[in-house]
XYZ file of C-alpha atoms in Angstrom:
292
model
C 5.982 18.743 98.634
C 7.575 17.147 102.026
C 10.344 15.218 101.871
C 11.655 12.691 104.652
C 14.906 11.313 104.051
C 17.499 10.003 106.213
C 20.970 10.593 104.351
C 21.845 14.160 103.847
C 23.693 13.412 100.563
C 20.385 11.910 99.002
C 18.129 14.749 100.492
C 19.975 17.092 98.490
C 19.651 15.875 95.501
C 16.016 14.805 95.461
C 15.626 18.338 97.174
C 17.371 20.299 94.552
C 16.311 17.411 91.177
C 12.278 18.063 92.465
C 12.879 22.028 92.758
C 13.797 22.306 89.347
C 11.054 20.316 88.109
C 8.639 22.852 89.089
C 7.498 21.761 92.556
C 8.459 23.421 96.373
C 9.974 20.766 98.200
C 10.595 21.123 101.798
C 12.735 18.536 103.914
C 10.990 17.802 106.993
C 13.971 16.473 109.376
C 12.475 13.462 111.648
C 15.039 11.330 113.677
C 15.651 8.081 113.607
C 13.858 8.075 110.349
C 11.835 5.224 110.906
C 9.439 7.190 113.301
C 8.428 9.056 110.179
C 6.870 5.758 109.034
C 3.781 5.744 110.602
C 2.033 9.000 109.401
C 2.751 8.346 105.850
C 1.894 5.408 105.922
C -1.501 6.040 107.720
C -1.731 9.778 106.637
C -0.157 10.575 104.142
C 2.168 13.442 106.791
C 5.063 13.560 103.613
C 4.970 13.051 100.015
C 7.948 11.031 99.310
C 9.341 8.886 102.702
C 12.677 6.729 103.522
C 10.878 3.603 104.627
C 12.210 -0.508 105.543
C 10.597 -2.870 102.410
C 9.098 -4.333 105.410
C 7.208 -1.168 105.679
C 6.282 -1.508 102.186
C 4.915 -4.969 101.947
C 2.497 -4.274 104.824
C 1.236 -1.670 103.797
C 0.511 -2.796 100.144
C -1.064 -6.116 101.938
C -3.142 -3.622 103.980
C -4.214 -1.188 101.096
C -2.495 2.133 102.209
C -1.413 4.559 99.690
C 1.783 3.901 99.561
C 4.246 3.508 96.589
C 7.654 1.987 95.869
C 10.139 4.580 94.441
C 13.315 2.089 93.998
C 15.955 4.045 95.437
C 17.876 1.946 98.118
C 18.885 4.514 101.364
C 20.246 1.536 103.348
C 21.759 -1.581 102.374
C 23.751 -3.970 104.692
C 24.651 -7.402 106.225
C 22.185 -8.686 108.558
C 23.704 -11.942 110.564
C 25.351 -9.376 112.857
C 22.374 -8.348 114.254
C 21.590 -10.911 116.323
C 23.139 -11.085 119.666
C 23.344 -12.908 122.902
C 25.492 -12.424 125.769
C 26.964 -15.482 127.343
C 27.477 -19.004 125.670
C 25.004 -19.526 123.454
C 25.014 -19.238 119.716
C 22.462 -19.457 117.240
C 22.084 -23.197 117.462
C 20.020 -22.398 120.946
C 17.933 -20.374 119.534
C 14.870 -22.796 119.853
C 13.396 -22.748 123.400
C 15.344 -19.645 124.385
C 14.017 -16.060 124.572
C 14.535 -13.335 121.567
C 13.180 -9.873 122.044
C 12.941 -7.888 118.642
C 11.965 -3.730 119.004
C 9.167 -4.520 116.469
C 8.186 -7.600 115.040
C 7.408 -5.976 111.768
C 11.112 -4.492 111.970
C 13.198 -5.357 109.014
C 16.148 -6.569 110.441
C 14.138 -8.959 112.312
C 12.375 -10.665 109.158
C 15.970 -10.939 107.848
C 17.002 -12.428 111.068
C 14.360 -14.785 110.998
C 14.305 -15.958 107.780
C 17.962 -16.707 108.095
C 17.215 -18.428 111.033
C 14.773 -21.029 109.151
C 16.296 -21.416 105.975
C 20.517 -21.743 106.971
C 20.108 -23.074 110.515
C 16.803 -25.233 110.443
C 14.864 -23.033 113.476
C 11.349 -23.456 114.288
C 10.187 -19.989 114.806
C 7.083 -21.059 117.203
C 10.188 -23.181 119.783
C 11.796 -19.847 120.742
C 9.881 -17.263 122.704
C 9.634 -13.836 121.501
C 9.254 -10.358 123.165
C 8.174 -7.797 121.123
C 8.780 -3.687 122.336
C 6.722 -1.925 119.758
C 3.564 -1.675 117.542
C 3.743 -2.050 113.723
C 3.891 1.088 111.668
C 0.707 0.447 109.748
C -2.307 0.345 110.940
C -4.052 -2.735 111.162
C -1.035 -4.943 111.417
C -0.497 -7.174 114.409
C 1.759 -9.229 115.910
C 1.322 -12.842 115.670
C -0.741 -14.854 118.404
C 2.627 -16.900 119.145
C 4.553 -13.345 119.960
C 4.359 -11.400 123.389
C 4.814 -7.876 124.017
C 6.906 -6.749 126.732
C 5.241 -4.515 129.396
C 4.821 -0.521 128.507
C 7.993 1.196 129.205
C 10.401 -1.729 128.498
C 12.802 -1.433 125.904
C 15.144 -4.265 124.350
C 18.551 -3.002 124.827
C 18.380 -3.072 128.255
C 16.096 -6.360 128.536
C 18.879 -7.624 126.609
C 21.886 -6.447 129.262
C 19.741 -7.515 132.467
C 19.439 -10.695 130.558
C 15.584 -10.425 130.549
C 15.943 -12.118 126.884
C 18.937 -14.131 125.797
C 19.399 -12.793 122.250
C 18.664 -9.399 120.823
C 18.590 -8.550 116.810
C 19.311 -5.068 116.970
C 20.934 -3.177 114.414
C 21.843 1.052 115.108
C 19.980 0.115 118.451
C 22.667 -2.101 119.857
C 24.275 -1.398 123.192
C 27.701 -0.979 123.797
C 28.944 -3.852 126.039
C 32.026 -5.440 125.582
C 30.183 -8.764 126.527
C 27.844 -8.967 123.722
C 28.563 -11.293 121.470
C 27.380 -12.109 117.508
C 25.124 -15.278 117.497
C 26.649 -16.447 114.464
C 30.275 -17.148 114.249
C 31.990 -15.321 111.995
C 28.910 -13.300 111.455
C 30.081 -10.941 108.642
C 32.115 -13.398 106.715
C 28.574 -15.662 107.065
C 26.185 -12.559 105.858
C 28.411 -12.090 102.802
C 28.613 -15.353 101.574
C 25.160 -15.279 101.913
C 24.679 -12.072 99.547
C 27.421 -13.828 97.197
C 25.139 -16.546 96.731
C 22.248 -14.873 96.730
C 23.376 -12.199 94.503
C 21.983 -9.438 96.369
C 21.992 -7.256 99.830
C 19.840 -7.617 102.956
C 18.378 -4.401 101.836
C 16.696 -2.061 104.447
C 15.249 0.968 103.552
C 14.242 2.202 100.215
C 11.990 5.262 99.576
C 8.243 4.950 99.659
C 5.964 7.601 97.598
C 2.065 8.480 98.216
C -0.416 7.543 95.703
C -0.903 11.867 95.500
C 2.381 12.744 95.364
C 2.887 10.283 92.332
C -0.013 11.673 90.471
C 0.223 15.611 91.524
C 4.093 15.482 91.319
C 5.106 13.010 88.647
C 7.489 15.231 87.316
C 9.307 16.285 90.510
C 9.557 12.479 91.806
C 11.187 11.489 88.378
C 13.293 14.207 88.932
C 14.220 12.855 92.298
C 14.498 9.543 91.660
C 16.997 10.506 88.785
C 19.428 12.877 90.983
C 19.548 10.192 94.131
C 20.335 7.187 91.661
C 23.143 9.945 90.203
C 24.333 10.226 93.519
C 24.065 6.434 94.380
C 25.929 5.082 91.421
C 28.431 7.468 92.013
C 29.779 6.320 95.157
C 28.779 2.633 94.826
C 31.872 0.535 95.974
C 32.572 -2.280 93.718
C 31.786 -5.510 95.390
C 30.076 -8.941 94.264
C 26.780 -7.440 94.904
C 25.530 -3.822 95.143
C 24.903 -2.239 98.868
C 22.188 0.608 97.347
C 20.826 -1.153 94.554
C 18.894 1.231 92.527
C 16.164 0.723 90.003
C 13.289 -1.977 90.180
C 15.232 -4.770 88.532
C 18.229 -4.378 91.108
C 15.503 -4.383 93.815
C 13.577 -7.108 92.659
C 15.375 -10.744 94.346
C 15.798 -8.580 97.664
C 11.928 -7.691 97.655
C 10.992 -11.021 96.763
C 12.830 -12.857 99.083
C 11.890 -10.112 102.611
C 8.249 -10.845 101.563
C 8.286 -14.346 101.245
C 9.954 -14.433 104.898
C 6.923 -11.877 105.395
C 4.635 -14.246 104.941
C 6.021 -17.107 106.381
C 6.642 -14.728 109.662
C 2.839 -13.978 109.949
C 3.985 -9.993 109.417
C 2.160 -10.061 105.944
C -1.928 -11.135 105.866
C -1.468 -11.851 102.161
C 1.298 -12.796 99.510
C 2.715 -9.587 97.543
C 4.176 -9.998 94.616
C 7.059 -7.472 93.679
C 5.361 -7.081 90.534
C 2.693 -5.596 91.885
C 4.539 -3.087 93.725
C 5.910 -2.207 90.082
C 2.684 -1.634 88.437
C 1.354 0.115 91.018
C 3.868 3.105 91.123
C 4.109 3.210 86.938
C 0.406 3.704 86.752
C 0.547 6.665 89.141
C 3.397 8.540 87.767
C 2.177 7.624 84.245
C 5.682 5.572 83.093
C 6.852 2.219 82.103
C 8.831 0.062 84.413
C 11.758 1.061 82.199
C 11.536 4.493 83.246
C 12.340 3.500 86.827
C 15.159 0.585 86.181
C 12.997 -2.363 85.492
């Protein structure tokens, strides 16, 4: 039973939870964690992956074998992600250029969908760069979207002013010129989970079809020792960073795919409900069992 998890603390747990339930886990250590995506997604490389709820949704819109366990591995503000350089702020985002690493990424349908729905941006004014493929197969980027040459990457586009605002999250330079796009960008991202009533989430931990059936016990077992862990060191707060549990997960979920959608990063509508069924029937549990 392979493993992929970013955070050592969860690892652990779901390491030592699964080993007592009878199975043989083994963590298999891929970094950044996100290159993992791709072969479980497509071939099922690891039984039970940290993936972005981006990740998710496209592959449940594209039919891959790939389950929601509701464990939240990172949770954070968003609004800070996007970036420019000189004088412009997020007002000039329309007819300006924005390069995104992926245009499936998750920070980037956060991004966006913040962009539309707080600050009135068309989407199809600006002109986006794209620097990478999605991680599921058979998703592509939108007709609207370009992709920058092979071999260019968005951090330095970005600092040779190539494009005039980045989102980039743990890939953003350091530059003492770079500048949030949105004033007061982390007082504006939590208001925004204060009113919303829940976190920007990221990445969450995706389970094969296989695993869920050959391992049910061990990925209970998991899922119980890294929401332990979780809860335990959850910061009190107006809303939870690492919600746990499919009800805590569901506005978050429901909100990324609806900006899905409306993005052009989904080919269908996916209802979080869906997602929920989906994993109970193959570990053979209620939605109780799992927070929801």
């Amino acid at each position: 039973m392979k493993l992929v998890i970013g955070r050592d603390d969860l690892a652990a747990a779901a390491l030592s939870a699964a080993r007592e339930a009878g199975a043989e886990p083994e963590r298999v250590g891929i970094k950044p964690v996100h290159k993992a995506s791709r072969g479980f997604v497509n071939r099922s490389d690891a039984d039970l992956c940290e993936l972005a709820i981006v990740t998710v949704l496209q592959a449940a819109a594209h039919g891959k074998p790939v389950l929601l366990l509701p464990v939240t591995t990172l949770g954070r503000h968003q609004h800070q992600t996007l970036v420019t350089l000189g004088g412009l702020s997020v007002a000039d985002v329309e007819g300006h250029r924005v390069g995104v690493r992926a245009w499936s990424q998750t920070t980037g349908v956060w991004v966006r969908g913040f962009l539309t729905e707080q600050y009135g941006v068309d989407l199809h004014k600006a002109d986006w760069t794209t620097y990478e493929g999605h991680h599921v197969e058979g998703a592509e980027d939108p007709s609207w979207v370009t992709r920058a040459p092979e071999g260019r990457k968005l951090p330095a586009d970005f600092l040779d002013g190539r494009v005039d605002f980045g989102i980039m999250g743990n890939e953003l330079p350091s530059d003492d010129r770079i500048r949030t796009a949105v004033d007061h960008a982390h007082d504006v991202a939590e208001q925004w989970s204060k009113d919303h009533g829940f976190i920007p989430v990221n990445h969450v931990i995706g389970v094969s079809e296989a695993a869920a059936a050959e391992h049910s016990a061990a990925v209970l077992a998991a899922y119980d020792a890294m929401r332990a862990v979780l809860t335990a060191k959850e910061e009190g707060g107006p809303v939870a960073l690492h919600p746990v549990g499919f009800e805590a997960l569901r506005a978050a979920f429901t909100k990324a795919a609806a900006y899905a959608l409306e993005q052009d990063v989904i080919p269908r509508a996916v209802d979080y409900d869906e997602l929920v069924e989906r994993t109970c029937a193959a570990l053979g549990v209620p939605p109780a069992r799992l927070g929801g």
